[in-house]
Every structure is written in structure tokens, then in C-alpha cells.
Coordinates of C-alpha atoms in Angstrom, one line a residue:
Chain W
X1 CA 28.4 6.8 15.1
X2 CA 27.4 6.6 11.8
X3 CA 24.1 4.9 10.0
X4 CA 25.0 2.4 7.6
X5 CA 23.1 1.3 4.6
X6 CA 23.7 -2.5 3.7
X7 CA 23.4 -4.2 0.7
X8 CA 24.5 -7.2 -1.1
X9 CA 25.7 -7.5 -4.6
X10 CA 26.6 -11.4 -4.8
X11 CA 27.0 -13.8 -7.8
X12 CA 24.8 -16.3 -7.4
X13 CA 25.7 -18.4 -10.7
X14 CA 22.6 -19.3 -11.7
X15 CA 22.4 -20.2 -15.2
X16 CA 19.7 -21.7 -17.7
X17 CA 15.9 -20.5 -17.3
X18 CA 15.8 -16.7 -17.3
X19 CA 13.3 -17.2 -14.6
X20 CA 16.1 -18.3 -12.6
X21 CA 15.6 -15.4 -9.5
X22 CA 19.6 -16.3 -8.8
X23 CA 20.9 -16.3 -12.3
X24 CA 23.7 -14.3 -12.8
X25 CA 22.2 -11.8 -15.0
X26 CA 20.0 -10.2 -12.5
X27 CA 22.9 -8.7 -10.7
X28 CA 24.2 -7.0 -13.9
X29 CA 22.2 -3.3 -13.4
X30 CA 23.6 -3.8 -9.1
X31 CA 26.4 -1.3 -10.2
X32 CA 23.6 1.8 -10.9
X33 CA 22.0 0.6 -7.6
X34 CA 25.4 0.8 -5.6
X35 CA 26.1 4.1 -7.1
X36 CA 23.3 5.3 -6.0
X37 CA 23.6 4.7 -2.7
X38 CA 27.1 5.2 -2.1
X39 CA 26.3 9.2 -3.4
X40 CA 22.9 9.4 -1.2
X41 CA 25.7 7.9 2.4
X42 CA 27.8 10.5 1.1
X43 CA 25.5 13.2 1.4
X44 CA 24.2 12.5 4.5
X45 CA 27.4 11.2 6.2
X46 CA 26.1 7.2 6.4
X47 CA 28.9 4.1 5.6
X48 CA 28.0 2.3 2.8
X49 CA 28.9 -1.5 3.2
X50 CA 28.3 -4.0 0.2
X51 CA 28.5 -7.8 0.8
X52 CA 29.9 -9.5 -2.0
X53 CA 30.1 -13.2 -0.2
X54 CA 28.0 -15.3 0.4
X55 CA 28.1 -16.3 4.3
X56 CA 26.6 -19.8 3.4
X57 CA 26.1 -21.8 0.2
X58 CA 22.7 -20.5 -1.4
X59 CA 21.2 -24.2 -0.9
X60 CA 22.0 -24.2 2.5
X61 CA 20.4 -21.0 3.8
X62 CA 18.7 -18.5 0.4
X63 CA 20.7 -15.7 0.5
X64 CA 17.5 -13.5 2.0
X65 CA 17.9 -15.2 5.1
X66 CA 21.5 -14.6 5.5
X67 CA 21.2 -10.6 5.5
X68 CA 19.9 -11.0 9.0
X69 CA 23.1 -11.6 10.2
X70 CA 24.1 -8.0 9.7
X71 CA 24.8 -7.2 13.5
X72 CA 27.5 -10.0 13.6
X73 CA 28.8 -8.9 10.0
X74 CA 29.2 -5.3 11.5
X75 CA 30.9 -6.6 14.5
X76 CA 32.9 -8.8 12.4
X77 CA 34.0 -6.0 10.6
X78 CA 34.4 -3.8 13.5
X79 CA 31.8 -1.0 12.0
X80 CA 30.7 1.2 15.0
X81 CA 27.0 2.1 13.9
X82 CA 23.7 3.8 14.3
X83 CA 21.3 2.2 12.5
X84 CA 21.6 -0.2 9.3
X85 CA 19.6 0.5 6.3
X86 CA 19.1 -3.1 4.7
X87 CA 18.1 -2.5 1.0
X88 CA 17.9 -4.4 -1.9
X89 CA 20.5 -4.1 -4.8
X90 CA 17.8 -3.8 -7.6
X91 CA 16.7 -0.5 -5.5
X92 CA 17.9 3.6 -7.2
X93 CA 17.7 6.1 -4.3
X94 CA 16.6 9.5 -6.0
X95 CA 19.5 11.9 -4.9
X96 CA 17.4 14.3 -3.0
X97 CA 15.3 11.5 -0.9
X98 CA 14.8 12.8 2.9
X99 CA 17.1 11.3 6.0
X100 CA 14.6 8.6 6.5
X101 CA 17.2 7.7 9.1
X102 CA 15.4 10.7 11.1
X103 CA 12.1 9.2 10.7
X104 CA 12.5 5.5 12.5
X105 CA 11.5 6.4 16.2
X106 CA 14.1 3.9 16.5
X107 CA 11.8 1.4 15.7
X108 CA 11.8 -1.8 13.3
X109 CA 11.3 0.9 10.2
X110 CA 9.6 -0.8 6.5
X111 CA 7.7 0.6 3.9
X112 CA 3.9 0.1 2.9
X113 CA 3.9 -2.6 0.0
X114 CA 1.1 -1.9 -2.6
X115 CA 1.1 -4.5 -5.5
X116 CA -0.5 -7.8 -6.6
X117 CA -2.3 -8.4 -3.6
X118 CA -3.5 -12.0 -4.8
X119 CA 0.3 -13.1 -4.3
X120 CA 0.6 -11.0 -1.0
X121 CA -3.0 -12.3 0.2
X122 CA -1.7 -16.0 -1.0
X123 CA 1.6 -15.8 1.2
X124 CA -0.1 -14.9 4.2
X125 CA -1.8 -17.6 4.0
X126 CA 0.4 -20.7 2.9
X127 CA 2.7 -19.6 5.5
X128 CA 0.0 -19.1 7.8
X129 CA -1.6 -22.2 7.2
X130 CA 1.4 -24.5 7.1
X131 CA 4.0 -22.9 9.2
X132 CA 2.8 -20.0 12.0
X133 CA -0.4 -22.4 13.0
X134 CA -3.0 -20.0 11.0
X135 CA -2.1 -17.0 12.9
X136 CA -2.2 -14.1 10.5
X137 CA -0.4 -10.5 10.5
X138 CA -2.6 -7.5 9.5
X139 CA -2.1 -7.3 5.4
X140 CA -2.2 -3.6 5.7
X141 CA 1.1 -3.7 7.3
X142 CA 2.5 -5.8 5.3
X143 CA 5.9 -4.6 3.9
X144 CA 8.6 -5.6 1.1
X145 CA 11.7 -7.5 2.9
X146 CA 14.3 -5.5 0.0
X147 CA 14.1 -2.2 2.7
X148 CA 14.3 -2.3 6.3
X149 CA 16.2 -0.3 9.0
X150 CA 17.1 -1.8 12.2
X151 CA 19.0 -0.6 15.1
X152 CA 21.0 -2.3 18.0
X153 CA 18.0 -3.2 20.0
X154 CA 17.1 -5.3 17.0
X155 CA 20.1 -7.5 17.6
X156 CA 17.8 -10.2 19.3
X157 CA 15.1 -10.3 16.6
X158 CA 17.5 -10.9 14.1
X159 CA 18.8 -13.9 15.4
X160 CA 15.3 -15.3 16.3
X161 CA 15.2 -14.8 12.2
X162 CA 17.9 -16.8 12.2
X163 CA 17.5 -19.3 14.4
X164 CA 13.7 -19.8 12.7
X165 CA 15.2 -20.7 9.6
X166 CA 17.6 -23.7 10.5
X167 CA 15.0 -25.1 13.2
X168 CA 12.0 -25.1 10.1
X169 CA 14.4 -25.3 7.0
X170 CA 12.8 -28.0 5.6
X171 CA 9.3 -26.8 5.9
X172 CA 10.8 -23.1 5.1
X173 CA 12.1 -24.9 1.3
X174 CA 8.8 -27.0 1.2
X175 CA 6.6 -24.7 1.5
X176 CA 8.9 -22.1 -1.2
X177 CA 8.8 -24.9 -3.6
X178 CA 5.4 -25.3 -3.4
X179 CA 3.8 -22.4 -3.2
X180 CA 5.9 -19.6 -5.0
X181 CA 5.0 -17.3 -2.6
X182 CA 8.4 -15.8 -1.6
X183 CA 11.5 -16.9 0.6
X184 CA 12.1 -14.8 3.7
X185 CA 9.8 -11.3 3.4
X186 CA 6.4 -13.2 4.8
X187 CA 8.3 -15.1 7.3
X188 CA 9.9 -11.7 8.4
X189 CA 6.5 -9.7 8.3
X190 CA 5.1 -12.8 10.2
X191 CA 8.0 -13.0 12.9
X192 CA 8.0 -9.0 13.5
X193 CA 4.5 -9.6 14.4
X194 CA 4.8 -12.8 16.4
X195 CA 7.9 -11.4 18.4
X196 CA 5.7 -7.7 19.2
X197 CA 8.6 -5.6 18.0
X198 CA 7.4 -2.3 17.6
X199 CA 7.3 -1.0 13.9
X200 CA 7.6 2.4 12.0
X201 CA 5.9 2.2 8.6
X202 CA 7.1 4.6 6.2
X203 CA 4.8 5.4 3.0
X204 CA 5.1 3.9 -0.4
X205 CA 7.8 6.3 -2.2
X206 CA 10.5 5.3 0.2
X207 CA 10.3 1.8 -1.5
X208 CA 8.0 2.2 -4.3
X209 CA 7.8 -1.5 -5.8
X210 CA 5.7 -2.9 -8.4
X211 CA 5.9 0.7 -10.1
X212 CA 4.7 -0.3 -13.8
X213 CA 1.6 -1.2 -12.3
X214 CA 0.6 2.4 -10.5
X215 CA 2.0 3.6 -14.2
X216 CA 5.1 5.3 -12.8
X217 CA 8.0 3.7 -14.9
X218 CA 7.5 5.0 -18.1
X219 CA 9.8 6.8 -20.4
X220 CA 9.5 10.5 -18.5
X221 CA 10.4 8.4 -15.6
X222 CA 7.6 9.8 -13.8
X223 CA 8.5 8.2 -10.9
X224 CA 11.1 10.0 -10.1
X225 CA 8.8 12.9 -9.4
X226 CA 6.5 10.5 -7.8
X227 CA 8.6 8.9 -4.7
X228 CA 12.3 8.4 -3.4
X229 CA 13.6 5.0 -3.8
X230 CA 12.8 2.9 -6.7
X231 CA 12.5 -0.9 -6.9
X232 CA 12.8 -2.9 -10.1
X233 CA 10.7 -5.4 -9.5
X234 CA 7.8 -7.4 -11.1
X235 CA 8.4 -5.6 -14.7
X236 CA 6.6 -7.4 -17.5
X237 CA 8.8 -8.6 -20.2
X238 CA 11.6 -9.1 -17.8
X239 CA 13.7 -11.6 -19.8
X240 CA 17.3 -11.8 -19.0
X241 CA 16.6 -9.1 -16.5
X242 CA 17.1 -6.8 -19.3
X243 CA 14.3 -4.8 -18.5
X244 CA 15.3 -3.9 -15.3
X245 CA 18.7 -3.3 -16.6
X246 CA 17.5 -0.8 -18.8
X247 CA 14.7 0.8 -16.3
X248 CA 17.7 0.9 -13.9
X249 CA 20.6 2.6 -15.9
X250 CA 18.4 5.0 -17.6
X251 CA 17.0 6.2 -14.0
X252 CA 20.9 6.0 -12.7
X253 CA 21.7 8.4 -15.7
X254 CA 18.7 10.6 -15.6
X255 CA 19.5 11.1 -11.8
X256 CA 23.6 11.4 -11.6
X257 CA 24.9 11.3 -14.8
X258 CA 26.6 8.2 -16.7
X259 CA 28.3 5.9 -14.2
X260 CA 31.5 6.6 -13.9
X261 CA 31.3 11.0 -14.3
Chain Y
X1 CA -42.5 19.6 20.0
X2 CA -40.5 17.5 17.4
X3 CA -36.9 16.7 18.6
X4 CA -34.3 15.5 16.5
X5 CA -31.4 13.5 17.7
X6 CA -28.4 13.9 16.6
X7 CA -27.1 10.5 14.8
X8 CA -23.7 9.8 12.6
X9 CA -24.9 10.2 9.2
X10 CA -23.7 7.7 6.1
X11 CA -24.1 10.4 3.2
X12 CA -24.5 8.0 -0.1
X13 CA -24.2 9.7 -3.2
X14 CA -25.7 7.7 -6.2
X15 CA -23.7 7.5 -8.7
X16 CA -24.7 9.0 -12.2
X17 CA -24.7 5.7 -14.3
X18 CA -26.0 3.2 -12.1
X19 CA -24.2 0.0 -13.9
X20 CA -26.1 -2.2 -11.5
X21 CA -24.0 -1.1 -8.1
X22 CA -26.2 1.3 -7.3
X23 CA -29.0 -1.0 -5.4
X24 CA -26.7 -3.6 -3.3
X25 CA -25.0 -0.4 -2.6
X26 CA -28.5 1.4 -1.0
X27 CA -29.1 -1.9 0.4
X28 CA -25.6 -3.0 2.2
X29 CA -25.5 0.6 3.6
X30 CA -28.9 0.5 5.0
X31 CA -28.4 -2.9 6.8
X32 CA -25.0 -1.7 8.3
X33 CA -26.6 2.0 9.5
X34 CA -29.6 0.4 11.0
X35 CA -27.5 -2.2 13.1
X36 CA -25.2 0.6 13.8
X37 CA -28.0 3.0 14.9
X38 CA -26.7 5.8 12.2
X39 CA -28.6 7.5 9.1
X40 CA -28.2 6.6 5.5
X41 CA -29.2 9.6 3.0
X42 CA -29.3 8.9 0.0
X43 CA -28.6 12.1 -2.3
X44 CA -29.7 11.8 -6.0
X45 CA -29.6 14.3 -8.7
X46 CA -28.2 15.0 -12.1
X47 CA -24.5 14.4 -10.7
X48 CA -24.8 14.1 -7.0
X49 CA -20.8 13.8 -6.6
X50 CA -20.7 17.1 -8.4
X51 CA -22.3 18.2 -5.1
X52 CA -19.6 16.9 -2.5
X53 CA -19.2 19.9 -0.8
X54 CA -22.7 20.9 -0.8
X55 CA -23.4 17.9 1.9
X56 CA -23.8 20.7 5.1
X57 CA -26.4 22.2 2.9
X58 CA -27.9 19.0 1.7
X59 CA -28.4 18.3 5.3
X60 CA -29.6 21.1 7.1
X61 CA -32.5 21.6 4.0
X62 CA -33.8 17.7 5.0
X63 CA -33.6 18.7 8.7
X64 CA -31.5 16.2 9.5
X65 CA -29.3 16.8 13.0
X66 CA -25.3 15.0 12.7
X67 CA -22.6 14.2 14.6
X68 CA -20.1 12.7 12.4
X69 CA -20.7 12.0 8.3
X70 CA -19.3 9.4 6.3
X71 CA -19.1 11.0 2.3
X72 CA -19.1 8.0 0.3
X73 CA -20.4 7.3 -3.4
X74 CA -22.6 4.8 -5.0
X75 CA -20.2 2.0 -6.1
X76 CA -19.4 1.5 -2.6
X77 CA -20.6 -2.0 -0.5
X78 CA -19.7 -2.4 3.1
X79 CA -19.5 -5.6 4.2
X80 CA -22.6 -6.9 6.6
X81 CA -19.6 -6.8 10.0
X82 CA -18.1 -3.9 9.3
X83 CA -16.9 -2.3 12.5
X84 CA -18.6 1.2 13.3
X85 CA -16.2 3.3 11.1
X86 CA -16.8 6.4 13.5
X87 CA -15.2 5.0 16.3
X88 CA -11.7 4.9 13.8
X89 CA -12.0 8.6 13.8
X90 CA -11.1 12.0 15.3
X91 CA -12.0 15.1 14.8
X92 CA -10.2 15.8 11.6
X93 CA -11.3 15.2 8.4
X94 CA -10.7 11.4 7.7
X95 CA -9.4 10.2 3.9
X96 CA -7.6 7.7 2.5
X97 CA -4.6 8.4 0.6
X98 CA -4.8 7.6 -3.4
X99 CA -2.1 6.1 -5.2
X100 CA -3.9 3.7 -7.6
X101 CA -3.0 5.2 -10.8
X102 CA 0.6 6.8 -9.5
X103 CA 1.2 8.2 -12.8
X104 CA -2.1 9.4 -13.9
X105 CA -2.2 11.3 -10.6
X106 CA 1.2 12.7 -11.1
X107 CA -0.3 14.5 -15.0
X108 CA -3.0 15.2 -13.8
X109 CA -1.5 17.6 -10.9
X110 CA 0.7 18.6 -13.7
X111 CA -2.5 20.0 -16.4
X112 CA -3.9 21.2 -13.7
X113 CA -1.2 23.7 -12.9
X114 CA -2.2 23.5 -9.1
X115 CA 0.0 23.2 -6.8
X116 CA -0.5 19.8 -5.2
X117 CA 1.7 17.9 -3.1
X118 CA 1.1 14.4 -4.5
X119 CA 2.4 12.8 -1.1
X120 CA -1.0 13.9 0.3
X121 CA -2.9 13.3 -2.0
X122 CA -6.1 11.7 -1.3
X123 CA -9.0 9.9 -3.0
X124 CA -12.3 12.0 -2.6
X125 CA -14.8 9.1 -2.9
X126 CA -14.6 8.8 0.9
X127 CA -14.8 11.4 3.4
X128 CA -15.6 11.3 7.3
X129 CA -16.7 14.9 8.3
X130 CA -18.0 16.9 11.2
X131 CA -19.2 20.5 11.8
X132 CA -15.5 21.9 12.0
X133 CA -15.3 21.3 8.0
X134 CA -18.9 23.3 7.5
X135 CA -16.5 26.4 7.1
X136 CA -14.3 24.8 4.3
X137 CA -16.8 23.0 2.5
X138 CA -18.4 26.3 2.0
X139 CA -15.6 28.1 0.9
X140 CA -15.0 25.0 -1.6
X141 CA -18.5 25.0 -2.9
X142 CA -17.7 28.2 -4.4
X143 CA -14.4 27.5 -5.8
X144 CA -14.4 23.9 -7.2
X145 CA -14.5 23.6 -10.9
X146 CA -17.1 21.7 -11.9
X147 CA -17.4 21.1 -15.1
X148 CA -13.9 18.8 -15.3
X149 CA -13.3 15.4 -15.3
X150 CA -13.4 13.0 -12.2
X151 CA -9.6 12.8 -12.1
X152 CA -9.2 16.8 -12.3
X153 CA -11.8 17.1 -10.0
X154 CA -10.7 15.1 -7.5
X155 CA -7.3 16.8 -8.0
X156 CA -8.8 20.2 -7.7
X157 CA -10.7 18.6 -4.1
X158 CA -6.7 18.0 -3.0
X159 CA -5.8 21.4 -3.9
X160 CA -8.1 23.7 -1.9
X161 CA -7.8 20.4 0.9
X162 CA -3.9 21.5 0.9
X163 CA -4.4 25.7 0.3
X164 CA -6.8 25.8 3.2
X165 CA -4.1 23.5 5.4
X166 CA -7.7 21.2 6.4
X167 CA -5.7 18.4 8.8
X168 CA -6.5 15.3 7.4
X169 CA -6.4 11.7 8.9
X170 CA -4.9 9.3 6.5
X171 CA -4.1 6.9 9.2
X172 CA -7.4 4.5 8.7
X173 CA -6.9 1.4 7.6
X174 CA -7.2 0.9 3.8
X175 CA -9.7 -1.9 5.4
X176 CA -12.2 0.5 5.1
X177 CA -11.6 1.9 2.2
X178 CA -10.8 -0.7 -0.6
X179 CA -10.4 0.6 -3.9
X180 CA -8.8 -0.6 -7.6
X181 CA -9.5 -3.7 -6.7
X182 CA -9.0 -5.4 -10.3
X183 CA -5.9 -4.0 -10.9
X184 CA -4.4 -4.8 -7.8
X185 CA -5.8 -8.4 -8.0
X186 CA -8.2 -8.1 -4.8
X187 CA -10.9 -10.5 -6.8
X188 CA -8.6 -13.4 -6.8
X189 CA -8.7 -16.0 -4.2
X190 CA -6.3 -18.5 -2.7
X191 CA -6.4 -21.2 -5.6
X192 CA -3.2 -22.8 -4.2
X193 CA -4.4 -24.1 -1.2
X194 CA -7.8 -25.5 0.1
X195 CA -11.2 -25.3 -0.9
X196 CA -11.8 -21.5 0.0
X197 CA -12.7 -19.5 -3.3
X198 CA -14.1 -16.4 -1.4
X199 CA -12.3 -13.3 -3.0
X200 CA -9.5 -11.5 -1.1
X201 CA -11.6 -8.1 -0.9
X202 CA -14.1 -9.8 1.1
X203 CA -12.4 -11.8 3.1
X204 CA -10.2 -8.7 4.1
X205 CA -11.6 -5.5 3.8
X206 CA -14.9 -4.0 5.1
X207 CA -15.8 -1.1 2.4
X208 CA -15.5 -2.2 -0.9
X209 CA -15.4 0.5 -4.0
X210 CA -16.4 -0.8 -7.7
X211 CA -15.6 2.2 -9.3
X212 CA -12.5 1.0 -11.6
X213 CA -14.8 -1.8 -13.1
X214 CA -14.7 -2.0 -16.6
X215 CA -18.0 -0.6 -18.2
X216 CA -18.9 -4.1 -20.0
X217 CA -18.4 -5.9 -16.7
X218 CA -19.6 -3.7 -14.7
X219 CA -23.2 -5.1 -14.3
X220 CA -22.6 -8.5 -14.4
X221 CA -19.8 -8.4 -11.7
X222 CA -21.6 -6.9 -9.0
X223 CA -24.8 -8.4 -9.6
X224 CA -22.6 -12.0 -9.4
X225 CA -20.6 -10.1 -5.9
X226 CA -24.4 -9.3 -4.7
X227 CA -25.9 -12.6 -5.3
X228 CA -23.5 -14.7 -3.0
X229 CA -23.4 -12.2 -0.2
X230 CA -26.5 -10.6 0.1
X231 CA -28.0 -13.5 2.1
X232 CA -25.5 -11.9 4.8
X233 CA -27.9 -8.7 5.0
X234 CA -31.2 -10.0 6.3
X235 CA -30.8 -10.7 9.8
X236 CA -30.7 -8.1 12.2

């Protein structure tokens, strides 16, 4: 049975503010990101599966949520697997990054976050305060939602994710609205936690985020000797998601050539 | 007949511009090691850090007896109920990894022409020792460069860390070991929700490190982080 990296690359049609997370434009650089991964499966023999629909309107469930329903999209889709990679679409996988598969202990596997830890610090908090009854994970192991491998005993945990969001939607949305302080990833990291499921934690360069502030996306594209898998995210100047658009091609290029070769 | 017993010794280098850290530093350490029942020593000199792998030495010369030693510098502070960081260790050398300044670490290995795996790399302002590491800290005594800068230096610590294969615990928790804390946003506090303006960093970690401070603030940060905590250090 193969492992299977998931990902999904989904129009969300937002329009207006450039702010808007789901405006359209953000999903422009997805094709270096696919790429990417489809020549990393290749290599080590894994099924690449990309969802382009959306399984419920956006307002009904945030599209975050609805990845956790990736044991019955396999099963819909009659995919035999292994273990399913879940990763973010605004994620480049250098072509020489490790098996990571080999490294889960078939455990829940995530990577080590290190960024703004005021809006990390913040999160666990709202949501601790006004949702999980002020219990609190450890922030050390606190990890970025956009990469996560589970496996078949997972099945369980993922619809607990599920069935958490429509029974505290309202206060999921309330709290989002309010606070700013993400959609699913500190419900996850809480629920992991609350649920005891066993977790492997990978280090930083198998999902090195917030990479212009450790001063690794720069021109030489120094993280690319720094770490394995990159993630676009919280770039400064980030209008129109054109600088992650460019931060992405130019890394897709430098790595495999011009899309397309 | 004197004896000495044998204690877990906090080994507080003070730092070479004091920028006002120096003394809550002194004093936070010597509240925690006297309600842990460990040593503090202080070790002062022209650049004291410059001397990291001269601590055995150090030691032995000022007949003090150890178990375990804690290697930290002067712009640390550990918080008044820090948990008895010796009980978080084994018997191999304990560091944290360093990743602060990704990119500055990444061209500094590259200068330095040393061959440094930067996925181990660690940061060298905090080291927990035993007698197993007397050997290698000898052998590194002799072949640090010292007359570098900090970053190289620390760089050139990873090197003969790696060359000399010295197993290294990096599994502590980054509780204890709290560093680039401006960039990274650890002063801030939760000004969304409640009344509760204590910083991050103290509400979350045990051992803080000042060294990124900017120069000009320097001073007047830790002297304002020292006035609202050090009430915390004077009940035993």
C-alpha cells in the first residue's frame, strides 16, 4: 500500500480586500507547490491526491476543517493507503527531503512551529479560555495545522475533529471573528492533546514557516540549504499574494527547473 | 579534615558589558541554587565566555566538588519556580538547539569553512555537563579560536561538538532555555482578552536569555523586567 500525500488546491472566490485569506489570488503560486510534490511521490513511490472541491460551502464548515475528512475521501475514492501526508498548498518540498514517511512511529506526526509567539501564545489562550474550559496544551509542542501525517488508526480522531466543529460551530466562528487567532490548527493542537493521541514531532525544516523571520528567504534562497519543506507564509508586503507567488516560483525554479520542463 | 560534598554546580559566566543584566541575573540564580541546594559560581574575568571550556579547570582551582554543571551566561534570569533543571537530564551533554537567526547561522557555517551540520546545531550559551565531558572540554580548550566573533565562535563550539561525535541531548524543553525573545515576540502579552498584561516569557518559560536586546534598551528593559518580579525572590 502506498503513502499518500494530500493536498487541496480549491478556488475559494474571494474577492475585494487583499487580506481576504480565501481570495482567489492566493491559490495562484498552488501549481509550483503541486509540482513539487507530485515529483517528491514520485520518487519515493507515494500517490499524490489533490482536492479541488470543496466538500461543503466555505461558510458552512472553513475549508481547514474539511481536510479532516480525508479517511472517508480516500475510501470514497477507493485509495488503498499507508499513511496520508496532509500538507498545505502554499508548501515547496525540496527534491532531496528524507522519507519522513519512515520517521512517524506511526504516530500523529507534526512539525515544531517557531514564529510570532505572541499570536501562538494568544490562540492558546482565547481558545483556552472560551472554548476547552482553560485547559492548556504545552506551547512547546505546538505545531502548524498546513503538515500532518496520519495513519488508519487516526480514523477516529479525525472524526472527533469533525464532529467538534458542527457541535461548537457557532462558538468555533465567534471566537475566529473575534480574536484572529486562526481557524482549525489551535483547535487541532488542542484536541490531539485532549483525546491523548500519541504524537511524533518532527524538527523545524520539515515545515519551516515563518521563514523571513529566521532570515532564510532571501534572494540565495538560503533556505533551501537550511531545511526541506518550505512554507510561504506570514511574508511582509504580501499584497495580492504576490509575494509568495514570487518566493514560490523562484524556489520551484531554482529546485526543478521552469514548470512545465 | 575538611570534606567537600559534591553539589550540582550553576556555572554563571558574567557577561563582558554588563548592560544592567548582570545583577538580577547573580541574584535570580542565587535564590533558585539556594532553594535547590546547588552552587552558583560566579566566573568573572576579561571575557569569561571566552573561557567556556576552561570550566573543569575553573572548578577544580576553587576546590569546588560537582556532580552535574549548568554552563550558562550573564544575560540569563531563571524564574523564582523553576523546576530543578538537573532532574531534565542524562548523562549526555544537554543543549538546546539554535535556530534564531536561520540564515545568519547558515553564513556563518559557510566563512567558517567548517564542516557543520546545521541540523544540530546548537546554541552555546547553555550547557548542562558532567565529568564524562572533562576529556573533550580539554581537547577544545586547546583548539577553539578565540579571538572570533560570538557567532563564529559559537559555530566553531558546534564543530569540534560534531568532529568529536559528543552525544548531545537536545530533547529539553525550550522552557528552559528561552532565547530571541524580541524577535519572536515573547514580551507581548495577551491584549485581546482580560486584564492579564504579564509577558509570554514569563508566564511560560523558566530560563530567560536577554542577550538579543538591543544595546539602547538593554538597561532599561531588564531593570523594568527586574523591578516587577524581583519581589518573587525573597522568600525562601
Amino acid at each position: 500500500m502506498k503513502n499518500i500525500v494530500f493536498m487541496m488546491d480549491i478556488d475559494l472566490e474571494g474577492k475585494g480586500d487583499h487580506d481576504n485569506r480565501y481570495h482567489s489570488k492566493r491559490r495562484l503560486p498552488y501549481q509550483y507547490s503541486i509540482a513539487s510534490w507530485r515529483q517528491w511521490c514520485e520518487k519515493h513511490n507515494c500517490e499524490l491526491f489533490v482536492l479541488n472541491d470543496l466538500l461543503y460551502p466555505n461558510t458552512e464548515m472553513p475549508i481547514c476543517f474539511q481536510r479532516h475528512y480525508i479517511f472517508d475521501l480516500m475510501e470514497a475514492n477507493n485509495i488503498e493507503y499507508d499513511q496520508i501526508l496532509s500538507v498545505d498548498a502554499d508548501t515547496i518540498v525540496h527534491p532531496d527531503c528524507p522519507n519522513f514517511f519512515e520517521m512517524t512511529n506511526n504516530k500523529y506526526t507534526v512539525v515544531q512551529i517557531d514564529g510570532s509567539w505572541d499570536w501562538v501564545m494568544r490562540s492558546i489562550e482565547n481558545y483556552s479560555n472560551h472554548l476547552f474550559n482553560g485547559f492548556k496544551m504545552p506551547w512547546d509542542q505546538y505545531f502548524d495545522s498546513g503538515f500532518w501525517i496520519v495513519n488508519k488508526t487516526h480514523k477516529d480522531f479525525a472524526k472527533s475533529m469533525t464532529d467538534f466543529y458542527w457541535e461548537n460551530k457557532e462558538k468555533l466562528q465567534q471566537i475566529e471573528q473575534t480574536f484572529h487567532n486562526g481557524t482549525e490548527q489551535t483547535p487541532l493542537n488542542f484536541m490531539l492533546h485532549t483525546n491523548n493521541v500519541d504524537i511524533t514531532l518532527l524538527p523545524y525544516e520539515y515545515n519551516m514557516n515563518d521563514m523571513h523571520r529566521k532570515g532564510v528567504l532571501d534572494e540565495e534562497l538560503s533556505m533551501t540549504k537550511t531545511g526541506w519543506v518550505y512554507q510561504y507564509n506570514a511574508i511582509p508586503d504580501n499584497k495580492d499574494y504576490k509575494a509568495a507567488t514570487y518566493w514560490m516560483q523562484k524556489t520551484y525554479e531554482h529546485l526543478y527547473g521552469k514548470l512545465n520542463d | 579534615m575538611e570534606f567537600f560534598m559534591k553539589q550540582n554546580v550553576v556555572f554563571l559566566t558574567k557577561l563582558r558589558y554588563d548592560r544592567g543584566i548582570s545583577e538580577p541575573s547573580k541574584n535570580s540564580w542565587e535564590y533558585w541554587c539556594y532553594k535547590n541546594n546547588h552552587k552558583l559560581f560566579i566566573h568573572e574575568g576579561e571575557n569569561p565566555w571566552n573561557n567556556l571550556f576552561d570550566v573543569f579547570n575553573i572548578l577544580e582551582e576553587n576546590n569546588i566538588e560537582y556532580n552535574k554543571i549548568f554552563v550558562v551566561n550573564g544575560s540569563s534570569i531563571v524564574k523564582w519556580d523553576c523546576p530543578n533543571i538537573f532532574d531534565l537530564t542524562d548523562d549526555r551533554l544537554g543543549a538546546w538547539r539554535e535556530m534564531g537567526n536561520l540564515g545568519a547561522i547558515y553564513k556563518d557555517i559557510q566563512d567558517s569553512g567548517l564542516d557543520v551540520d546545521i541540523f544540530k546545531y546548537v546554541n552555546y550559551g547553555s550547557f548542562i555537563i558532567n565529568k564524562n565531558h572533562k576529556e573533550f572540554f580539554e581537547i577544545a580548550s586547546k583548539t577553539t579560536h578565540r579571538n572570533i566573533t560570538e557567532t563564529s565562535f559559537q559555530t566553531s563550539v558546534n564543530s569540534l561538538l560534531q568532529s568529536n561525535s559528543i552525544e548531545i541531548n537536545m530533547d529539553i524543553s525550550r522552557e528552559y532555555n528561552l532565547n530571541h525573545m524580541m524577535p519572536y515576540d515573547w514580551y507581548s502579552y495577551n491584549w485581546q482578552d482580560g486584564k492579564d498584561k504579564t509577558n509570554f516569557f514569563i508566564k511560560y518559560a523558566y530560563l530567560w536569555r536577554f542577550d538579543d536586546l538591543d544595546n539602547n534598551k538593554y538597561t532599561d528593559i531588564s531593570s523594568q523586567i527586574w523591578n516587577s518580579i524581583k519581589n518573587k525572590y525573597t522568600s525562601i
